Amino acid sequence: MNVIISNKSEKPIYQQIYEQLSALILKGELESGYCLPPIRQAALELRVSVITVKKAWEELERSGLIHTVTGKGCFVADFAPGEILETRNRLILEQLTLDAAYYKSFGLTLDEVIGLLKKVYD
Amino acid sequence: MLALDVRNLHKKYPDFQLKNVSFQLEQGYIMGFIGVNGAGKTTTIKSILNMLRIDGGEVYVFGRNMAEHETELKQQIGCAFGDVDFYTRSRLKTITDITKKFYRNWNEDIYANYLRRFKLDENKKIAELSSGMKVKYSLALALSHGAKLLILDEPTSGLDPVSRDDLLDLFQELIVDGEISILFSTHITSDLEKCADFITFIDDGQIVASAEKNEFVEAYRLVSGSEAQLGVIREELIAYKVNSFGFTGLIRTEDFDPSSDLRASMPTLEEIMIYFAKKESLYV
C-alpha cells in the first residue's frame, strides 16, 4: 500500500490519505477483504497524528469503501459487480459539484468550462 | 477517559497572571502546548504538577484530584523540563540511584534501553553533558517508571534536528498502544504539525483555543490583499502586517467572506502564534 503525504499541500493530511486510499480501492489495487493496518499503527508509520488517520478511515467508511468489524479492524468492502463504477462516479460527482460551484462564482458557462478543461486534460 | 483535566487555573503574579486556564487531554493522544516565551506555558505546567501554589482551580489526572492524591498520582506521571539543572558535579548514575527510590515501578531494563538509545554514559557528570543531552537524560528518567502521562516542558528546544526527529518518533511509538498520553510544550511548532493530535494555545496567560489540530488550524485563514482592501476588512482581522505591496493578516474563518477577492490560505501553527503576539503590540 503506497501513500505519499505532502506537507506543502494545502489539502489537510487526512484528505490526502483518504483520496489516495480511495483511489487504490476503486482501481482494485486494494482488494475486497484487505485488512487496513490499525489506526495507531498506521499513524506511527505514516508519521501523522492518530486523529488524522482516524478521520481518513471514517471518511472511507462514510463513502462505503471500507467497513469496520469491531475488535478485528477495518476491511475493504465487498463490491457487487458495477458497484465500484457506481461509487467512483458518485465520488467524482461530489467533487464536480464543488468545482462547478467555484466555476459558477466566476460566471463561466458550461461550454467555457469544458473548453478550459480540455486544455488541462491532455 | 481523560488523562488530564485542567479546570479554571488562576495564578497571579505582580506582572503576569494565568486567567481561567482550562483544557482536557484524552488518554492515548499527544497534545502540543504552544505559546510564545512568557505566555504562561511553564507556569501552567508547574501548576499542574503542584510545583507552585495556585490561587484557584483544579487539576484531575486519570479522574482523580491532583491536590488530594498527589503522591499517588505522581507515580504515574513522568515529567521533564528543558532547563532544570541537576547537581552538576554528580554523575548520572548517582542521580538515577536517588531518583529511582521514589518510584515503585522503576524498570531498570527500560532505563538501560533509553541510555543506549540516547547514547548517554552513566559515568559522566551532569556538567559534562550538552543541553540536548541533559534533556535526553531527564526524558530517560521520566520514561523509566511506567508513567502513563508525560508532561514535558520544551523537551525539543535544546535538540538538534536529528535528535528532535528521533524524539518525535519515540513519542509516536509511546502512544501506539493508546495507554500513554503526552502533553508537551514547545515553541517549535513544526514539531507539532505532524505528530500532535490536539493543540492548546496559550497567549498572555489565557487559553486562546484547545482543539483537535486540524480544527484548530481551520478556524483561521491567512488573507492578503491591497491596502485599499485592508480598509474594508481591517476591523475583522486579528492582526495584520502592511508593506508596500499590500497587507497580510490573520482572520477567523467565520469572519471571512470566501466570495471576497482577497487571497486566503491556511495558516501554519507558527503564523497563528505570530499574529496573536502581534495583536497585543497593536494596542500598546
GROMACS .gro file of C-alpha atoms in nm:
model
  406
    1MET     CA    1   0.000   0.000   0.000
    2ASN     CA    2   0.151   0.323  -0.114
    3VAL     CA    3   0.057   0.656   0.044
    4ILE     CA    4   0.252   0.974  -0.008
    5ILE     CA    5   0.195   1.267   0.222
    6SER     CA    6   0.289   1.619   0.132
    7ASN     CA    7   0.332   1.883   0.399
    8LYS     CA    8   0.343   2.153   0.139
    9SER     CA    9  -0.002   2.077   0.007
   10GLU     CA   10  -0.294   2.297   0.105
   11LYS     CA   11  -0.501   1.983   0.146
   12PRO     CA   12  -0.539   1.857   0.500
   13ILE     CA   13  -0.335   1.540   0.556
   14TYR     CA   14  -0.640   1.325   0.633
   15GLN     CA   15  -0.785   1.429   0.298
   16GLN     CA   16  -0.465   1.326   0.120
   17ILE     CA   17  -0.473   0.985   0.284
   18TYR     CA   18  -0.843   0.945   0.210
   19GLU     CA   19  -0.806   1.037  -0.156
   20GLN     CA   20  -0.508   0.812  -0.217
   21LEU     CA   21  -0.664   0.512  -0.044
   22SER     CA   22  -0.999   0.555  -0.214
   23ALA     CA   23  -0.819   0.566  -0.548
   24LEU     CA   24  -0.630   0.247  -0.462
   25ILE     CA   25  -0.955   0.075  -0.367
   26LEU     CA   26  -1.151   0.195  -0.669
   27LYS     CA   27  -0.873   0.092  -0.904
   28GLY     CA   28  -0.882  -0.252  -0.747
   29GLU     CA   29  -0.528  -0.237  -0.613
   30LEU     CA   30  -0.658  -0.296  -0.264
   31GLU     CA   31  -0.898  -0.586  -0.295
   32SER     CA   32  -1.219  -0.660  -0.108
   33GLY     CA   33  -1.142  -0.801   0.234
   34TYR     CA   34  -0.799  -0.641   0.251
   35CYS     CA   35  -0.732  -0.553   0.614
   36LEU     CA   36  -0.614  -0.196   0.671
   37PRO     CA   37  -0.347  -0.153   0.940
   38PRO     CA   38  -0.478  -0.049   1.285
   39ILE     CA   39  -0.521   0.326   1.319
   40ARG     CA   40  -0.243   0.378   1.571
   41GLN     CA   41  -0.001   0.162   1.378
   42ALA     CA   42  -0.075   0.349   1.057
   43ALA     CA   43  -0.024   0.681   1.235
   44LEU     CA   44   0.316   0.570   1.359
   45GLU     CA   45   0.424   0.452   1.017
   46LEU     CA   46   0.291   0.748   0.824
   47ARG     CA   47   0.420   0.980   1.097
   48VAL     CA   48   0.095   1.163   1.128
   49SER     CA   49  -0.128   1.206   1.428
   50VAL     CA   50  -0.369   0.933   1.538
   51ILE     CA   51  -0.669   1.156   1.482
   52THR     CA   52  -0.560   1.227   1.125
   53VAL     CA   53  -0.571   0.856   1.039
   54LYS     CA   54  -0.894   0.811   1.231
   55LYS     CA   55  -1.055   1.085   1.022
   56ALA     CA   56  -0.930   0.933   0.696
   57TRP     CA   57  -1.067   0.590   0.793
   58GLU     CA   58  -1.401   0.747   0.892
   59GLU     CA   59  -1.426   0.921   0.556
   60LEU     CA   60  -1.353   0.591   0.379
   61GLU     CA   61  -1.625   0.424   0.580
   62ARG     CA   62  -1.872   0.701   0.506
   63SER     CA   63  -1.804   0.655   0.135
   64GLY     CA   64  -1.878   0.286   0.172
   65LEU     CA   65  -1.527   0.185   0.071
   66ILE     CA   66  -1.433   0.011   0.394
   67HIS     CA   67  -1.623  -0.135   0.685
   68THR     CA   68  -1.524  -0.185   1.047
   69VAL     CA   69  -1.553  -0.514   1.227
   70THR     CA   70  -1.542  -0.436   1.597
   71GLY     CA   71  -1.236  -0.588   1.759
   72LYS     CA   72  -1.091  -0.703   1.428
   73GLY     CA   73  -1.016  -0.397   1.223
   74CYS     CA   74  -1.110  -0.217   0.905
   75PHE     CA   75  -1.158  -0.407   0.581
   76VAL     CA   76  -1.202  -0.304   0.222
   77ALA     CA   77  -1.572  -0.352   0.145
   78ASP     CA   78  -1.719  -0.614  -0.085
   79PHE     CA   79  -1.847  -0.469  -0.407
   80ALA     CA   80  -2.122  -0.610  -0.623
   81PRO     CA   81  -2.039  -0.603  -0.995
   82GLY     CA   82  -2.075  -0.249  -1.119
   83GLU     CA   83  -2.072  -0.110  -0.770
   84ILE     CA   84  -1.712   0.008  -0.797
   85LEU     CA   85  -1.800   0.208  -1.103
   86GLU     CA   86  -2.105   0.347  -0.928
   87THR     CA   87  -1.904   0.451  -0.622
   88ARG     CA   88  -1.635   0.602  -0.838
   89ASN     CA   89  -1.888   0.805  -1.031
   90ARG     CA   90  -2.055   0.918  -0.713
   91LEU     CA   91  -1.723   1.044  -0.569
   92ILE     CA   92  -1.638   1.216  -0.895
   93LEU     CA   93  -1.980   1.381  -0.900
   94GLU     CA   94  -1.936   1.506  -0.543
   95GLN     CA   95  -1.608   1.666  -0.642
   96LEU     CA   96  -1.756   1.807  -0.963
   97THR     CA   97  -2.041   1.965  -0.770
   98LEU     CA   98  -1.790   2.152  -0.557
   99ASP     CA   99  -1.584   2.251  -0.858
  100ALA     CA  100  -1.889   2.361  -1.053
  101ALA     CA  101  -1.992   2.598  -0.775
  102TYR     CA  102  -1.648   2.754  -0.796
  103TYR     CA  103  -1.669   2.799  -1.174
  104LYS     CA  104  -2.019   2.942  -1.146
  105SER     CA  105  -1.896   3.201  -0.898
  106PHE     CA  106  -1.689   3.338  -1.188
  107GLY     CA  107  -1.994   3.332  -1.415
  108LEU     CA  108  -1.849   3.072  -1.655
  109THR     CA  109  -2.080   2.893  -1.894
  110LEU     CA  110  -2.067   2.514  -1.931
  111ASP     CA  111  -1.906   2.546  -2.273
  112GLU     CA  112  -1.637   2.772  -2.135
  113VAL     CA  113  -1.565   2.525  -1.854
  114ILE     CA  114  -1.543   2.235  -2.098
  115GLY     CA  115  -1.313   2.439  -2.319
  116LEU     CA  116  -1.081   2.513  -2.029
  117LEU     CA  117  -1.099   2.155  -1.901
  118LYS     CA  118  -0.990   2.026  -2.240
  119LYS     CA  119  -0.681   2.243  -2.218
  120VAL     CA  120  -0.561   2.089  -1.892
  121TYR     CA  121  -0.676   1.734  -1.958
  122ASP     CA  122  -0.422   1.617  -2.212
  123MET     CA  123  -1.108   0.861   2.978
  124LEU     CA  124  -0.932   1.188   3.041
  125ALA     CA  125  -0.564   1.159   3.124
  126LEU     CA  126  -0.553   1.522   3.224
  127ASP     CA  127  -0.831   1.762   3.308
  128VAL     CA  128  -0.727   2.115   3.394
  129ARG     CA  129  -1.007   2.334   3.525
  130ASN     CA  130  -1.004   2.710   3.570
  131LEU     CA  131  -0.648   2.760   3.690
  132HIS     CA  132  -0.571   3.102   3.830
  133LYS     CA  133  -0.232   3.224   3.938
  134LYS     CA  134  -0.148   3.585   3.999
  135TYR     CA  135   0.197   3.738   3.991
  136PRO     CA  136   0.267   4.110   4.020
  137ASP     CA  137   0.325   4.146   3.647
  138PHE     CA  138   0.164   3.836   3.499
  139GLN     CA  139  -0.134   3.612   3.558
  140LEU     CA  140  -0.285   3.285   3.445
  141LYS     CA  141  -0.650   3.350   3.386
  142ASN     CA  142  -0.905   3.071   3.386
  143VAL     CA  143  -0.681   2.813   3.220
  144SER     CA  144  -0.881   2.500   3.127
  145PHE     CA  145  -0.815   2.216   2.887
  146GLN     CA  146  -0.851   1.839   2.863
  147LEU     CA  147  -0.629   1.566   2.724
  148GLU     CA  148  -0.783   1.233   2.635
  149GLN     CA  149  -0.587   0.920   2.714
  150GLY     CA  150  -0.370   0.787   2.433
  151TYR     CA  151  -0.309   1.111   2.248
  152ILE     CA  152  -0.043   1.376   2.205
  153MET     CA  153  -0.120   1.736   2.285
  154GLY     CA  154   0.108   2.021   2.189
  155PHE     CA  155   0.104   2.317   2.424
  156ILE     CA  156   0.210   2.625   2.233
  157GLY     CA  157   0.266   2.990   2.304
  158VAL     CA  158   0.543   3.248   2.283
  159ASN     CA  159   0.802   3.288   2.558
  160GLY     CA  160   0.633   3.426   2.866
  161ALA     CA  161   0.282   3.328   2.758
  162GLY     CA  162   0.241   3.104   3.062
  163LYS     CA  163   0.336   2.755   2.941
  164THR     CA  164   0.578   2.673   3.220
  165THR     CA  165   0.358   2.837   3.484
  166THR     CA  166   0.068   2.620   3.369
  167ILE     CA  167   0.279   2.305   3.373
  168LYS     CA  168   0.416   2.382   3.717
  169SER     CA  169   0.062   2.446   3.839
  170ILE     CA  170  -0.049   2.110   3.704
  171LEU     CA  171   0.234   1.939   3.887
  172ASN     CA  172   0.160   2.126   4.208
  173MET     CA  173   0.506   2.282   4.195
  174LEU     CA  174   0.368   2.621   4.275
  175ARG     CA  175   0.076   2.742   4.479
  176ILE     CA  176  -0.220   2.827   4.261
  177ASP     CA  177  -0.480   3.089   4.350
  178GLY     CA  178  -0.769   2.890   4.213
  179GLY     CA  179  -0.870   2.595   4.000
  180GLU     CA  180  -0.839   2.219   3.999
  181VAL     CA  181  -0.636   1.955   3.822
  182TYR     CA  182  -0.755   1.598   3.765
  183VAL     CA  183  -0.522   1.321   3.649
  184PHE     CA  184  -0.694   1.000   3.539
  185GLY     CA  185  -1.009   1.129   3.702
  186ARG     CA  186  -0.852   1.189   4.044
  187ASN     CA  187  -0.789   1.521   4.207
  188MET     CA  188  -0.421   1.608   4.193
  189ALA     CA  189  -0.422   1.815   4.512
  190GLU     CA  190  -0.568   1.526   4.713
  191HIS     CA  191  -0.373   1.235   4.562
  192GLU     CA  192  -0.050   1.400   4.460
  193THR     CA  193   0.197   1.137   4.583
  194GLU     CA  194  -0.004   0.853   4.435
  195LEU     CA  195  -0.063   1.023   4.100
  196LYS     CA  196   0.296   1.129   4.057
  197GLN     CA  197   0.391   0.762   4.031
  198GLN     CA  198   0.201   0.769   3.701
  199ILE     CA  199   0.338   1.098   3.574
  200GLY     CA  200   0.669   1.143   3.402
  201CYS     CA  201   0.795   1.495   3.365
  202ALA     CA  202   1.094   1.665   3.214
  203PHE     CA  203   1.191   2.028   3.200
  204GLY     CA  204   1.409   2.175   2.931
  205ASP     CA  205   1.603   2.396   3.162
  206VAL     CA  206   1.620   2.223   3.501
  207ASP     CA  207   1.971   2.156   3.615
  208PHE     CA  208   2.064   1.866   3.834
  209TYR     CA  209   2.358   1.885   4.071
  210THR     CA  210   2.614   1.942   3.805
  211ARG     CA  211   2.906   1.770   3.975
  212SER     CA  212   2.724   1.441   4.032
  213ARG     CA  213   2.747   1.150   3.793
  214LEU     CA  214   2.431   1.041   3.611
  215LYS     CA  215   2.449   0.711   3.797
  216THR     CA  216   2.428   0.885   4.135
  217ILE     CA  217   2.126   1.093   4.034
  218THR     CA  218   1.950   0.791   3.885
  219ASP     CA  219   2.006   0.589   4.203
  220ILE     CA  220   1.842   0.862   4.407
  221THR     CA  221   1.557   0.919   4.162
  222LYS     CA  222   1.453   0.557   4.129
  223LYS     CA  223   1.398   0.519   4.504
  224PHE     CA  224   1.089   0.736   4.467
  225TYR     CA  225   0.923   0.514   4.209
  226ARG     CA  226   0.759   0.182   4.283
  227ASN     CA  227   0.756   0.073   3.920
  228TRP     CA  228   1.108   0.167   3.823
  229ASN     CA  229   1.223  -0.055   3.537
  230GLU     CA  230   1.596  -0.099   3.505
  231ASP     CA  231   1.575  -0.263   3.159
  232ILE     CA  232   1.374   0.021   3.012
  233TYR     CA  233   1.614   0.270   3.166
  234ALA     CA  234   1.917   0.089   3.021
  235ASN     CA  235   1.742   0.089   2.683
  236TYR     CA  236   1.694   0.463   2.684
  237LEU     CA  237   2.053   0.520   2.790
  238ARG     CA  238   2.157   0.326   2.482
  239ARG     CA  239   1.907   0.491   2.253
  240PHE     CA  240   2.008   0.839   2.370
  241LYS     CA  241   2.379   0.746   2.377
  242LEU     CA  242   2.412   0.853   2.741
  243ASP     CA  243   2.708   0.746   2.951
  244GLU     CA  244   2.611   0.690   3.315
  245ASN     CA  245   2.960   0.764   3.436
  246LYS     CA  246   2.960   1.117   3.303
  247LYS     CA  247   2.895   1.413   3.526
  248ILE     CA  248   2.597   1.638   3.455
  249ALA     CA  249   2.838   1.927   3.393
  250GLU     CA  250   2.987   1.731   3.104
  251LEU     CA  251   2.655   1.698   2.919
  252SER     CA  252   2.541   1.932   2.646
  253SER     CA  253   2.198   2.089   2.694
  254GLY     CA  254   2.049   1.841   2.449
  255MET     CA  255   2.196   1.550   2.641
  256LYS     CA  256   2.053   1.689   2.964
  257VAL     CA  257   1.707   1.689   2.809
  258LYS     CA  258   1.757   1.332   2.695
  259TYR     CA  259   1.871   1.229   3.040
  260SER     CA  260   1.566   1.379   3.209
  261LEU     CA  261   1.348   1.207   2.949
  262ALA     CA  262   1.517   0.874   3.024
  263LEU     CA  263   1.431   0.925   3.390
  264ALA     CA  264   1.075   1.028   3.309
  265LEU     CA  265   1.016   0.726   3.086
  266SER     CA  266   1.160   0.455   3.311
  267HIS     CA  267   0.900   0.431   3.584
  268GLY     CA  268   0.597   0.325   3.385
  269ALA     CA  269   0.444   0.671   3.360
  270LYS     CA  270   0.109   0.687   3.184
  271LEU     CA  271   0.105   1.063   3.149
  272LEU     CA  272   0.408   1.251   3.026
  273ILE     CA  273   0.427   1.622   3.092
  274LEU     CA  274   0.724   1.770   2.915
  275ASP     CA  275   0.825   2.132   2.915
  276GLU     CA  276   1.012   2.229   2.599
  277PRO     CA  277   1.165   1.883   2.553
  278THR     CA  278   1.276   1.955   2.198
  279SER     CA  279   1.415   2.305   2.232
  280GLY     CA  280   1.779   2.219   2.306
  281LEU     CA  281   1.798   1.940   2.050
  282ASP     CA  282   1.947   1.927   1.702
  283PRO     CA  283   1.712   1.835   1.414
  284VAL     CA  284   1.819   1.469   1.412
  285SER     CA  285   1.759   1.420   1.784
  286ARG     CA  286   1.431   1.610   1.761
  287ASP     CA  287   1.314   1.383   1.486
  288ASP     CA  288   1.415   1.080   1.689
  289LEU     CA  289   1.228   1.213   1.990
  290LEU     CA  290   0.909   1.272   1.791
  291ASP     CA  291   0.937   0.917   1.660
  292LEU     CA  292   0.967   0.800   2.018
  293PHE     CA  293   0.655   0.996   2.120
  294GLN     CA  294   0.453   0.825   1.849
  295GLU     CA  295   0.587   0.485   1.948
  296LEU     CA  296   0.491   0.553   2.308
  297ILE     CA  297   0.126   0.627   2.232
  298VAL     CA  298   0.074   0.340   1.989
  299ASP     CA  299  -0.098   0.121   2.248
  300GLY     CA  300  -0.333   0.402   2.342
  301GLU     CA  301  -0.232   0.392   2.707
  302ILE     CA  302   0.023   0.668   2.738
  303SER     CA  303  -0.070   1.033   2.687
  304ILE     CA  304   0.172   1.316   2.625
  305LEU     CA  305   0.144   1.687   2.690
  306PHE     CA  306   0.441   1.879   2.568
  307SER     CA  307   0.504   2.246   2.543
  308THR     CA  308   0.709   2.392   2.264
  309HIS     CA  309   0.760   2.699   2.058
  310ILE     CA  310   0.900   2.494   1.770
  311THR     CA  311   0.564   2.442   1.609
  312SER     CA  312   0.691   2.235   1.319
  313ASP     CA  313   0.735   1.955   1.575
  314LEU     CA  314   0.359   1.950   1.613
  315GLU     CA  315   0.239   1.984   1.254
  316LYS     CA  316   0.264   1.610   1.214
  317CYS     CA  317   0.254   1.418   1.539
  318ALA     CA  318   0.022   1.617   1.766
  319ASP     CA  319  -0.345   1.521   1.785
  320PHE     CA  320  -0.451   1.824   1.984
  321ILE     CA  321  -0.322   2.178   2.017
  322THR     CA  322  -0.366   2.403   2.315
  323PHE     CA  323  -0.264   2.759   2.252
  324ILE     CA  324  -0.192   2.995   2.539
  325ASP     CA  325  -0.142   3.366   2.494
  326ASP     CA  326  -0.081   3.619   2.770
  327GLY     CA  327  -0.191   3.376   3.042
  328GLN     CA  328  -0.516   3.276   2.873
  329ILE     CA  329  -0.611   2.979   2.659
  330VAL     CA  330  -0.699   3.105   2.310
  331ALA     CA  331  -0.806   2.765   2.184
  332SER     CA  332  -0.773   2.399   2.270
  333ALA     CA  333  -0.883   2.172   1.988
  334GLU     CA  334  -0.804   1.890   1.753
  335LYS     CA  335  -0.512   2.011   1.539
  336ASN     CA  336  -0.697   2.032   1.209
  337GLU     CA  337  -0.993   2.214   1.357
  338PHE     CA  338  -0.755   2.448   1.531
  339VAL     CA  339  -0.582   2.549   1.209
  340GLU     CA  340  -0.904   2.553   1.006
  341ALA     CA  341  -1.054   2.808   1.241
  342TYR     CA  342  -0.819   3.067   1.092
  343ARG     CA  343  -0.732   3.197   0.748
  344LEU     CA  344  -0.436   3.398   0.633
  345VAL     CA  345  -0.558   3.667   0.394
  346SER     CA  346  -0.367   3.908   0.179
  347GLY     CA  347  -0.465   4.189  -0.049
  348SER     CA  348  -0.408   4.553  -0.139
  349GLU     CA  349  -0.403   4.840   0.104
  350ALA     CA  350  -0.741   4.956  -0.021
  351GLN     CA  351  -0.888   4.617   0.065
  352LEU     CA  352  -0.737   4.640   0.411
  353GLY     CA  353  -0.962   4.936   0.484
  354VAL     CA  354  -1.271   4.720   0.430
  355ILE     CA  355  -1.160   4.421   0.632
  356ARG     CA  356  -0.938   4.580   0.900
  357GLU     CA  357  -1.197   4.550   1.178
  358GLU     CA  358  -1.231   4.176   1.126
  359LEU     CA  359  -0.861   4.096   1.136
  360ILE     CA  360  -0.692   3.959   1.447
  361ALA     CA  361  -0.370   4.127   1.339
  362TYR     CA  362  -0.201   4.227   1.015
  363LYS     CA  363   0.125   4.339   0.861
  364VAL     CA  364   0.143   4.607   0.595
  365ASN     CA  365   0.418   4.662   0.342
  366SER     CA  366   0.446   4.848   0.016
  367PHE     CA  367   0.285   4.559  -0.175
  368GLY     CA  368  -0.022   4.534   0.042
  369PHE     CA  369  -0.113   4.355   0.359
  370THR     CA  370  -0.129   4.008   0.511
  371GLY     CA  371  -0.343   3.934   0.811
  372LEU     CA  372  -0.499   3.662   1.021
  373ILE     CA  373  -0.874   3.629   1.038
  374ARG     CA  374  -1.117   3.387   1.199
  375THR     CA  375  -1.264   3.164   0.930
  376GLU     CA  376  -1.617   3.253   1.045
  377ASP     CA  377  -1.543   3.623   0.987
  378PHE     CA  378  -1.406   3.566   0.639
  379ASP     CA  379  -1.623   3.602   0.332
  380PRO     CA  380  -1.492   3.345   0.082
  381SER     CA  381  -1.650   3.527  -0.211
  382SER     CA  382  -1.435   3.835  -0.149
  383ASP     CA  383  -1.144   3.870  -0.388
  384LEU     CA  384  -0.883   3.852  -0.112
  385ARG     CA  385  -0.633   3.575  -0.137
  386ALA     CA  386  -0.677   3.331   0.150
  387SER     CA  387  -0.470   3.036   0.261
  388MET     CA  388  -0.440   2.802   0.556
  389PRO     CA  389  -0.203   2.942   0.816
  390THR     CA  390   0.062   2.731   0.985
  391LEU     CA  391   0.066   2.699   1.363
  392GLU     CA  392   0.358   2.936   1.366
  393GLU     CA  393   0.173   3.202   1.170
  394ILE     CA  394  -0.122   3.182   1.408
  395MET     CA  395   0.115   3.230   1.701
  396ILE     CA  396   0.292   3.523   1.538
  397TYR     CA  397  -0.024   3.714   1.456
  398PHE     CA  398  -0.166   3.666   1.802
  399ALA     CA  399   0.155   3.802   1.952
  400LYS     CA  400   0.127   4.096   1.714
  401LYS     CA  401  -0.224   4.169   1.827
  402GLU     CA  402  -0.102   4.275   2.167
  403SER     CA  403   0.162   4.506   2.034
  404LEU     CA  404  -0.107   4.681   1.827
  405TYR     CA  405  -0.275   4.814   2.136
  406VAL     CA  406   0.035   4.913   2.330
   0.00000   0.00000   0.00000
